[in-house]
mmCIF file of C-alpha atoms in Angstrom:
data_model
loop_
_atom_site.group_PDB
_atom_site.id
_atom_site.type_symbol
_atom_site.label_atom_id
_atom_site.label_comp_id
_atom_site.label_asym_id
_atom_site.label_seq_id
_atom_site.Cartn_x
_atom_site.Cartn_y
_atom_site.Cartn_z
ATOM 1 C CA UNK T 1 62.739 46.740 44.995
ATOM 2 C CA UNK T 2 59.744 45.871 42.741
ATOM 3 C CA UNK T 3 59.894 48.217 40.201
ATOM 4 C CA UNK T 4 58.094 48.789 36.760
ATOM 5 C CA UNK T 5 55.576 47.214 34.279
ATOM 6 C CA UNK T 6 56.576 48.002 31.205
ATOM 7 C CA UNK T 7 55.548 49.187 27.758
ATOM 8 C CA UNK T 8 57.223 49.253 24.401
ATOM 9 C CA UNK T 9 59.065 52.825 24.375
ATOM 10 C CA UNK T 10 57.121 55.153 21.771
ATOM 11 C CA UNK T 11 54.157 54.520 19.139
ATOM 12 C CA UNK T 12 54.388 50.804 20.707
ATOM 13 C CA UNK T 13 53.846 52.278 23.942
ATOM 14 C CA UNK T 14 50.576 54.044 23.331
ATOM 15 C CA UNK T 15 48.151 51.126 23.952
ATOM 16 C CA UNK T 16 49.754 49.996 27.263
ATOM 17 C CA UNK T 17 50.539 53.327 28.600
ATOM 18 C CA UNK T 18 47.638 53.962 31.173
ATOM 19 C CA UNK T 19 47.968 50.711 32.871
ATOM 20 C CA UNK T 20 51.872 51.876 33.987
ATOM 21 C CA UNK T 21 50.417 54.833 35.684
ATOM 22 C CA UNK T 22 51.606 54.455 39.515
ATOM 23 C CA UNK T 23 48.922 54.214 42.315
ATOM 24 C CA UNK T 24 48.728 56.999 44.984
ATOM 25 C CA UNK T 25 49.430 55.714 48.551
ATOM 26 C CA UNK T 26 46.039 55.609 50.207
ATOM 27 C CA UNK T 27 45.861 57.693 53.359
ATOM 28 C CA UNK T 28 46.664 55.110 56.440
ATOM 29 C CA UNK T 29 43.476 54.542 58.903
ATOM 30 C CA UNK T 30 43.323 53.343 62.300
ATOM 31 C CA UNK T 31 41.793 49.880 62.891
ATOM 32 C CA UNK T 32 38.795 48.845 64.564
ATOM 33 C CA UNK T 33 40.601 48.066 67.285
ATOM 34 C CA UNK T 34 41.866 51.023 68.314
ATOM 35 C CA UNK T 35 38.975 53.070 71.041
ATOM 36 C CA UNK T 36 39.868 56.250 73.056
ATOM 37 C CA UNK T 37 40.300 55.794 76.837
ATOM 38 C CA UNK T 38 38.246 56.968 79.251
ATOM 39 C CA UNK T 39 39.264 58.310 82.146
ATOM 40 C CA UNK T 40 40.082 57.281 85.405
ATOM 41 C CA UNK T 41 37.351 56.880 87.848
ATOM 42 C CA UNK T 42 37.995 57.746 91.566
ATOM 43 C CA UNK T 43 37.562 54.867 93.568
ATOM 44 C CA UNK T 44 36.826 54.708 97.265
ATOM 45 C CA UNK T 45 36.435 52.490 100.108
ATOM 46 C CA UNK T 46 37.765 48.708 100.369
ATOM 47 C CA UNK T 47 39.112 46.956 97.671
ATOM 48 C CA UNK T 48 40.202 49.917 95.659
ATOM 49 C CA UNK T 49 43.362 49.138 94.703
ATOM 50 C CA UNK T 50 41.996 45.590 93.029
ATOM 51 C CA UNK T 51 39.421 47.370 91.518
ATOM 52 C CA UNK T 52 41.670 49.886 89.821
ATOM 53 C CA UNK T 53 43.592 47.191 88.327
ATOM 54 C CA UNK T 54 40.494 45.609 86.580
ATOM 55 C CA UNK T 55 38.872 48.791 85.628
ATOM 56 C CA UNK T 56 42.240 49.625 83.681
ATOM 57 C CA UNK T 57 42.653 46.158 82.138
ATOM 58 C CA UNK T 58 39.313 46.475 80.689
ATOM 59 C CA UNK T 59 39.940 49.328 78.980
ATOM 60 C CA UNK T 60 43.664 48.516 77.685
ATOM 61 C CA UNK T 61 43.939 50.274 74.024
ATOM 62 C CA UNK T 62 44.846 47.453 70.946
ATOM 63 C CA UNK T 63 46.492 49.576 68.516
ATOM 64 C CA UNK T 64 46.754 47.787 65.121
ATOM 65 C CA UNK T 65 50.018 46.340 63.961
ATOM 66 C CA UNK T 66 51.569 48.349 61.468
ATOM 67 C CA UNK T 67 52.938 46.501 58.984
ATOM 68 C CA UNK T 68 56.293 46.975 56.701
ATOM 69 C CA UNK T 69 54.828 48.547 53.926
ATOM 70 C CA UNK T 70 52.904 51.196 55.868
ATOM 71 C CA UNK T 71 56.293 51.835 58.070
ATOM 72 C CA UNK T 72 58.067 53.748 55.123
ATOM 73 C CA UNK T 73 57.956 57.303 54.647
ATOM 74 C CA UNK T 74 54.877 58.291 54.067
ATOM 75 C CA UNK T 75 56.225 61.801 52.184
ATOM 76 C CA UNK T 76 58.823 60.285 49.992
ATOM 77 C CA UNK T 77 57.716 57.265 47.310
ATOM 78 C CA UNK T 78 56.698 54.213 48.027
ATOM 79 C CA UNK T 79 59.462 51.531 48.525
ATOM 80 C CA UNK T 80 60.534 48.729 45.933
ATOM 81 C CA UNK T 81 58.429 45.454 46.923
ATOM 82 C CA UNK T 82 61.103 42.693 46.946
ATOM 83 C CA UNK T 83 60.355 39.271 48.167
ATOM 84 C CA UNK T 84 64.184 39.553 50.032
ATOM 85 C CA UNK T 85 62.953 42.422 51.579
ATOM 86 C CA UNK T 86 66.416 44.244 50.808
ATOM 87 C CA UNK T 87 64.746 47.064 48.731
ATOM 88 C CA UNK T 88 66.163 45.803 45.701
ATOM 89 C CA UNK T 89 65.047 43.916 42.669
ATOM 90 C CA UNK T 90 66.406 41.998 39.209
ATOM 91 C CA UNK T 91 64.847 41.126 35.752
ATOM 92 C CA UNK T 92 67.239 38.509 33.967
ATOM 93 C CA UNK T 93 66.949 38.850 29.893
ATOM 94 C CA UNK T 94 68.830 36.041 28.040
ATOM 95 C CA UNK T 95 69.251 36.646 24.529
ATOM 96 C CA UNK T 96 69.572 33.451 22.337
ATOM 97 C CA UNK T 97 72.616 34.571 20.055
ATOM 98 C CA UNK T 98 75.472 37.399 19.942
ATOM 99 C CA UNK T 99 73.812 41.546 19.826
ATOM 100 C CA UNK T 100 75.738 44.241 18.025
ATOM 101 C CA UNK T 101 77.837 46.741 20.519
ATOM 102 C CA UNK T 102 75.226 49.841 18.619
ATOM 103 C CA UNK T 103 72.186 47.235 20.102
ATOM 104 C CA UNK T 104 73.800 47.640 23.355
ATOM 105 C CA UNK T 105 73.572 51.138 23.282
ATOM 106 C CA UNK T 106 70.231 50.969 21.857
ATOM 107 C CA UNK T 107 69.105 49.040 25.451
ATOM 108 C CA UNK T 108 70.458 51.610 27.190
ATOM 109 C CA UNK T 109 68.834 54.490 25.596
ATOM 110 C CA UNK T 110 65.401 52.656 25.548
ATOM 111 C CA UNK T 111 65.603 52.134 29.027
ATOM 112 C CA UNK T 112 66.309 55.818 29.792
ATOM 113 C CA UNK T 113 63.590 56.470 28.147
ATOM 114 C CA UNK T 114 61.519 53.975 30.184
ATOM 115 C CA UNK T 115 62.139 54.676 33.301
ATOM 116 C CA UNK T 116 61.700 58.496 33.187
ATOM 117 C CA UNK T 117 58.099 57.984 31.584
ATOM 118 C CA UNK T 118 57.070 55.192 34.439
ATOM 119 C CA UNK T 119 58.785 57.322 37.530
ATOM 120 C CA UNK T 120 56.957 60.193 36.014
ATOM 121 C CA UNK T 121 59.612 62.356 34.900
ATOM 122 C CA UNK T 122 58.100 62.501 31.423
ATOM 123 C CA UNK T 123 54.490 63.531 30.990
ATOM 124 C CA UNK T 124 54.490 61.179 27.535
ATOM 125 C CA UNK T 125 56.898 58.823 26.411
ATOM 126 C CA UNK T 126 60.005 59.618 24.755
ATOM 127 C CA UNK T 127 59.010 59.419 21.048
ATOM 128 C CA UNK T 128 55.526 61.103 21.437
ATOM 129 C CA UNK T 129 56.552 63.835 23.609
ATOM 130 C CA UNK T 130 59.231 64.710 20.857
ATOM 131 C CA UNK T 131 56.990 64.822 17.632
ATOM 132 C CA UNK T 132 54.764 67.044 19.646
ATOM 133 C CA UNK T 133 57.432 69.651 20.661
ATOM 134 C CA UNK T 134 58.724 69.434 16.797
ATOM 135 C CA UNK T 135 55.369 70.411 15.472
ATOM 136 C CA UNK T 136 54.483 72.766 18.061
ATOM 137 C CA UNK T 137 58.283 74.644 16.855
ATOM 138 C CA UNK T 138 57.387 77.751 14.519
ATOM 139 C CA UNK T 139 58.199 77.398 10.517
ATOM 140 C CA UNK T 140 60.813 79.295 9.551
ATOM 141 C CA UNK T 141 59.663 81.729 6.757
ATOM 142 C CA UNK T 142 60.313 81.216 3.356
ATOM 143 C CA UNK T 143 61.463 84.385 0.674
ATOM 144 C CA UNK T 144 57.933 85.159 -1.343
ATOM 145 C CA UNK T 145 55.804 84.414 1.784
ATOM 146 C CA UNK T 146 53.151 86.674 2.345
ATOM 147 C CA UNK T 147 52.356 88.497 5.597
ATOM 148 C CA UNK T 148 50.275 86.440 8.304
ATOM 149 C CA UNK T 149 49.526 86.807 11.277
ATOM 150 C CA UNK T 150 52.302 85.074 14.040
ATOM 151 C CA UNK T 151 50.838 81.002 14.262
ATOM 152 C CA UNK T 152 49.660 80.068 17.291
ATOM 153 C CA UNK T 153 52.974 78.215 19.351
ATOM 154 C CA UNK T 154 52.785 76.920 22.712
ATOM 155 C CA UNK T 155 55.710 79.152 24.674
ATOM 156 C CA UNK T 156 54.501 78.544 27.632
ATOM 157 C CA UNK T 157 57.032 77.665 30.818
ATOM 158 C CA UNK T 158 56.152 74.268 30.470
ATOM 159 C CA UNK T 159 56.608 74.243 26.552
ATOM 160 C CA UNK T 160 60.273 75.763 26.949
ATOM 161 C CA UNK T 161 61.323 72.923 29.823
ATOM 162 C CA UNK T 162 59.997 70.782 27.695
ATOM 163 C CA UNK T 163 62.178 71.702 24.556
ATOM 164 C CA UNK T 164 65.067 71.773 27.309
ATOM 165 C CA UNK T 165 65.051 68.137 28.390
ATOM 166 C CA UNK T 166 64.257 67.059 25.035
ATOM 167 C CA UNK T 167 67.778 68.677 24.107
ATOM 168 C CA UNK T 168 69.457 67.345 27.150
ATOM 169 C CA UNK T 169 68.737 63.750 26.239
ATOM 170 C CA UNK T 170 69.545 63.885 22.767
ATOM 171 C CA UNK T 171 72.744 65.172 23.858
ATOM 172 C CA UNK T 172 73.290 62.388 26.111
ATOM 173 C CA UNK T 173 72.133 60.222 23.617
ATOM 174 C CA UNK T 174 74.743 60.613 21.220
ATOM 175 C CA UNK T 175 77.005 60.721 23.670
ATOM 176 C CA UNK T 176 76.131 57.487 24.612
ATOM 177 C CA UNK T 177 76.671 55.841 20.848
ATOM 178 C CA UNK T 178 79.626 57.763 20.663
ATOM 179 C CA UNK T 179 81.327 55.776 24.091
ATOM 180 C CA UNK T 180 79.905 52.745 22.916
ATOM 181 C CA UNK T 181 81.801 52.899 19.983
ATOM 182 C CA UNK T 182 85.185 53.694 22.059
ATOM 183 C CA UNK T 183 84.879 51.458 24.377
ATOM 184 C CA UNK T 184 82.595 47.881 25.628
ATOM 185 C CA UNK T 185 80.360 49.776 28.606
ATOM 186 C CA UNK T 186 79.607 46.465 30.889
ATOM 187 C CA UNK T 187 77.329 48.688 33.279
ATOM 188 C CA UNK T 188 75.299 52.027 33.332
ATOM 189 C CA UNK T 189 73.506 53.359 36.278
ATOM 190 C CA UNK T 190 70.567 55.686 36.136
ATOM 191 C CA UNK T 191 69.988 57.305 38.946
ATOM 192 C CA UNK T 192 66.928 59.574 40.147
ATOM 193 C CA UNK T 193 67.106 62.518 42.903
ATOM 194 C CA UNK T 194 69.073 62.909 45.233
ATOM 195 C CA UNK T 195 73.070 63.014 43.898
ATOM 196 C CA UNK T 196 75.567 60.760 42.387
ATOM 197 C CA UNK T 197 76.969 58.977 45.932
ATOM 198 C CA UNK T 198 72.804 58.955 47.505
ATOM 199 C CA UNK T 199 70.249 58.743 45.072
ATOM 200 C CA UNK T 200 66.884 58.156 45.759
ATOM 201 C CA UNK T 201 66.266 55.849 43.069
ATOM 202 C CA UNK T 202 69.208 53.056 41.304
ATOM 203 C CA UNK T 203 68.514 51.717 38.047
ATOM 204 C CA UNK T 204 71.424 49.268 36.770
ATOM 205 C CA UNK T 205 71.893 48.170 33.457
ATOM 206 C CA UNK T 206 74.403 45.210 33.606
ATOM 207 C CA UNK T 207 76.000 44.211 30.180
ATOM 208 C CA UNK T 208 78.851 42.091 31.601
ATOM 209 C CA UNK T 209 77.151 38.726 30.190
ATOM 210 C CA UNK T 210 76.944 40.017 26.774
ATOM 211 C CA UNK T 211 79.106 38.539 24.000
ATOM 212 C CA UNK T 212 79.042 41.143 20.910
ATOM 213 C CA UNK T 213 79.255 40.306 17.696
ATOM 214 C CA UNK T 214 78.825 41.761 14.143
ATOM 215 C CA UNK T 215 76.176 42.766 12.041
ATOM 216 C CA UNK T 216 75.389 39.786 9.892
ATOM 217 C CA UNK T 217 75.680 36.895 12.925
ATOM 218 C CA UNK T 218 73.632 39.144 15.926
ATOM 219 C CA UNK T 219 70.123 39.008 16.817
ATOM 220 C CA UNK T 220 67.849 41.838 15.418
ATOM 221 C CA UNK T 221 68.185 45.070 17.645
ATOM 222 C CA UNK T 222 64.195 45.526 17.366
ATOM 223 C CA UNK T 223 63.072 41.795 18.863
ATOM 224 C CA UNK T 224 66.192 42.237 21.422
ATOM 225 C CA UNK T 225 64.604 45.870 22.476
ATOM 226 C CA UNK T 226 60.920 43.678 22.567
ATOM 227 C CA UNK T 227 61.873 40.871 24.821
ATOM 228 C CA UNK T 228 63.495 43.248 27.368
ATOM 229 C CA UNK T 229 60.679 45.381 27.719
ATOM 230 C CA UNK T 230 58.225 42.050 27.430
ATOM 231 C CA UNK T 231 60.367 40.444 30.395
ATOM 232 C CA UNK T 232 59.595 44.211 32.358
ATOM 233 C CA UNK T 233 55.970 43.767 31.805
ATOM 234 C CA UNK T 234 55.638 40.264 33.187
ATOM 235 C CA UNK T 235 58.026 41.228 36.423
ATOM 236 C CA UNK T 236 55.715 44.239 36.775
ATOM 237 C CA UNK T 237 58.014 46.234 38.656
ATOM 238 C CA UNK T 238 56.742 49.589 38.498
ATOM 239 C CA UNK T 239 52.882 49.378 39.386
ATOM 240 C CA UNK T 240 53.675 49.630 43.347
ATOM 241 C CA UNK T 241 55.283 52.541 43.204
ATOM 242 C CA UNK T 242 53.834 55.865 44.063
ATOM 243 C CA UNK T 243 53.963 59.442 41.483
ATOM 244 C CA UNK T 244 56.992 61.306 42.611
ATOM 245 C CA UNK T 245 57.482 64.799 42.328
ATOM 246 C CA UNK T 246 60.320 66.115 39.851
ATOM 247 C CA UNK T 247 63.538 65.567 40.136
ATOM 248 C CA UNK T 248 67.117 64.976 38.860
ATOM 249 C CA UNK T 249 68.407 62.198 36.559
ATOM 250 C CA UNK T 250 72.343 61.634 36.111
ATOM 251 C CA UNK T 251 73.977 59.047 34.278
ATOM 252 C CA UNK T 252 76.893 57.352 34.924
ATOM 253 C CA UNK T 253 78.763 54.855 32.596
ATOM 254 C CA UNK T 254 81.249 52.238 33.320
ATOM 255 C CA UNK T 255 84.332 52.100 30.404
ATOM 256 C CA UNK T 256 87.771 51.651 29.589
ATOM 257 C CA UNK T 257 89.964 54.225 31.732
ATOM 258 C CA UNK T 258 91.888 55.266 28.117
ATOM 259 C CA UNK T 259 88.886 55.274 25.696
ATOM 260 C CA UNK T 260 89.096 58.612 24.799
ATOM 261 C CA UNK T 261 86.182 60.002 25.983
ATOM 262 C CA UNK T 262 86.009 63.736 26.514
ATOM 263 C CA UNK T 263 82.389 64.771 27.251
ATOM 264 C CA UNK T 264 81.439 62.106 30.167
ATOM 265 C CA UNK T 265 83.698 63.109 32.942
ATOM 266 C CA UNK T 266 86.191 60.529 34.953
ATOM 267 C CA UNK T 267 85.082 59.100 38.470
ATOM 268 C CA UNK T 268 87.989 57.621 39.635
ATOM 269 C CA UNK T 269 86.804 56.671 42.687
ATOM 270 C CA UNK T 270 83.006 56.312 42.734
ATOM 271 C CA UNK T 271 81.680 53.469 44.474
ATOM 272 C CA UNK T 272 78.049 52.295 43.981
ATOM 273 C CA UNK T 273 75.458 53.400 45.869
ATOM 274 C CA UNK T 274 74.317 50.531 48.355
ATOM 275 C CA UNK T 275 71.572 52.434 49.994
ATOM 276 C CA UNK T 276 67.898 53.229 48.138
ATOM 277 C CA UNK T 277 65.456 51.043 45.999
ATOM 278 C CA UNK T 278 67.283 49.519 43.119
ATOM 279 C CA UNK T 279 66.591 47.550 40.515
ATOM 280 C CA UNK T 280 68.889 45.912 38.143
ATOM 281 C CA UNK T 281 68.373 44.561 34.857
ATOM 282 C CA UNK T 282 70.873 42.051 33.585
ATOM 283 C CA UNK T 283 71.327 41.672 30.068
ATOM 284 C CA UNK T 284 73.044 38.404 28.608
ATOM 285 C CA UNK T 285 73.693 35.959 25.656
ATOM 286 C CA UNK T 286 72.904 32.274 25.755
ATOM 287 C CA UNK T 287 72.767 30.054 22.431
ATOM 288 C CA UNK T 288 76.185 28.926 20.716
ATOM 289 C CA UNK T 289 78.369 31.816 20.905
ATOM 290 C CA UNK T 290 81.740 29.944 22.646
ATOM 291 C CA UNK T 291 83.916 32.027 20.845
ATOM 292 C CA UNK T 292 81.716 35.408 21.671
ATOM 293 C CA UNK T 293 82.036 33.895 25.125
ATOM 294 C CA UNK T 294 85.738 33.371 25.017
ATOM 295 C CA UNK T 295 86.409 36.780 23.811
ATOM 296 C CA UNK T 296 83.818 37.895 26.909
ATOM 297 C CA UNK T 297 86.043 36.005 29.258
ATOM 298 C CA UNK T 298 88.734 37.805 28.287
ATOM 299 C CA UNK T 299 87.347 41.044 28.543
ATOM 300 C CA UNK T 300 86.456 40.234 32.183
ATOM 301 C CA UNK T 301 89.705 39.151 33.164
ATOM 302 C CA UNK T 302 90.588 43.187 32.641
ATOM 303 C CA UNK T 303 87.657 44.963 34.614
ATOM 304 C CA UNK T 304 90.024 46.032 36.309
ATOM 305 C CA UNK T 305 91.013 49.156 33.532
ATOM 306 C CA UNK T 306 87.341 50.538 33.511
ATOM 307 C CA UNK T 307 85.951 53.072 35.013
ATOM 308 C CA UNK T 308 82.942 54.849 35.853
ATOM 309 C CA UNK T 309 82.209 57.889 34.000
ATOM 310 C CA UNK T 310 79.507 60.441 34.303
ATOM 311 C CA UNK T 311 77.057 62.477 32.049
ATOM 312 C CA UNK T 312 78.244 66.407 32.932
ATOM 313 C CA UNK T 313 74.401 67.287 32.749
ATOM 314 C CA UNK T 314 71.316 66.566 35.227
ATOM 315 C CA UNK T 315 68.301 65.685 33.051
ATOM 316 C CA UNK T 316 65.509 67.763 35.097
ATOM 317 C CA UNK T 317 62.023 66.329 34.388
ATOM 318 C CA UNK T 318 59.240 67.959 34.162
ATOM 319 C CA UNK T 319 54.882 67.951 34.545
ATOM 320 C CA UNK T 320 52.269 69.365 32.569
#
């Protein structure tokens, strides 16, 4: 599944942002070699039958091949290009050295981000989008103000969906920081349209290979958040794939059946999606960290107690 080219998520982004706009699918037109048949000509006298034959091998109609690419749904977006051919794709990010378990969380948010600004979810990305719905918010008035006339706010439909998905993320943001402080999260799925067991789009987020550390020994958040988005941009995964209309976003979240949680709700049961265009994005640590890969040994050795866990709310994007 070839998915996105990527851009640093907000002011960073604001350079490379028009060249992650996805192409339209150009209508499909019939080849050269297709021509309309004529029609039969009544034959007579001897020899008829022969002369049938050639007149309809001379006009035999060579429809073009069709090929792959030009096979999927025309109506729904364009499929993942994947050199397996599976609908699927992977970016690999090594990071030299241990990240924080508040970087991890970090990735995922960025990535969030990301991917509903490049699937078109977003009009703008993240950070833009919310400094211009906070200044476009009426002042509250002060005691001693004087009487003017209302200000001029945008309260249009599009204005107040905006202001509602805005909400909606923060609140799965913090969610998000608050699990990851309960609990290591080894994967996170976002998934677009459709529902939770069928979506129509699988984003993974795999953290399994990560070995955490603390504050003073990890890698800097900020050049962590750069080289994933830098490794995006060179596996340009996103430019083949055509604007889709609006649609749904849940989140689910992989962590310890008895962290505590109470706002992401339990999915005993849930199985990953096989079906759809996917792309995964595996996360790890290289370097010297044997005993950060010890203790990640360890921690794998006990999958077996996590769970997957999902957002209660459906992030609805939105167009301008």
């Amino acid at each position: 599944m070839a998915l996105w080219g990527s851009g640093l998520p907000g002011p960073e982004a604001e350079g490379a942002r028009s060249s992650h706009d996805a192409p339209r699918r150009r209508p499909f037109k019939s080849g050269p070699g297709l021509r309309r048949q004529r029609p039969r000509q009544k034959m007579a006298g001897p020899g008829r039958q022969e002369r049938t034959a050639d007149l309809l091998q001379s006009e035999t109609v060579e429809a073009p091949a069709v090929t792959p690419a030009l096979a999927v749904g025309r109506s729904g977006p364009a499929a993942f290009s994947s050199s397996q051919g599976s609908g699927c794709r992977s970016v690999s990010v090594v990071f030299p050295g241990s990240v924080t378990q508040q970087g991890c969380c970090r990735f995922a948010c960025e990535l969030l981000k990301h991917v509903l600004y490049q699937r078109h979810q977003l009009p703008l990305p993240y950070e833009q989008l919310a400094c211009f719905y906070r200044r476009a918010l009426p002042r509250q008035p002060q005691d001693g103000d004087a009487v003017k006339k209302k200000p001029h706010t945008t309260d249009s439909g599009s204005s107040r969906k905006g202001q509602q998905v805005l909400k909606e993320l923060e609140g799965v943001f913090w969610h998000l920081e608050a699990l990851f402080n309960l609990t290591l999260v080894p994967r996170i799925l976002i998934l677009l349209g459709g529902n939770a067991m069928s979506p129509k789009e699988l984003y993974e987020i795999n953290l399994e290979g990560i070995s955490v550390g603390n504050a003073e020994e990890s890698l800097q958040t900020p050049s962590c958040v750069r080289k994933i988005f830098h490794s995006l941009f060179l596996s340009d995964v996103f430019s083949e794939l055509q604007v889709v209309p609006v649609m749904g976003t849940i989140v689910m979240v992989q962590g310890h059946r008895d962290c505590g949680i109470d706002w992401f709700r339990p999915k005993l049961n849930y199985k990953v999606p096989m079906r759809g265009r996917k792309l995964t994005v595996n996360l790890s640590c290289g370097g010297n960290g044997s005993a950060g890969a010890s203790s990640q040994q360890g921690v794998t050795s006990a999958w077996d107690n996590y769970i997957w866990f999902q957002a209660p709310v459906t992030v609805k994007g939105f167009h301008e």
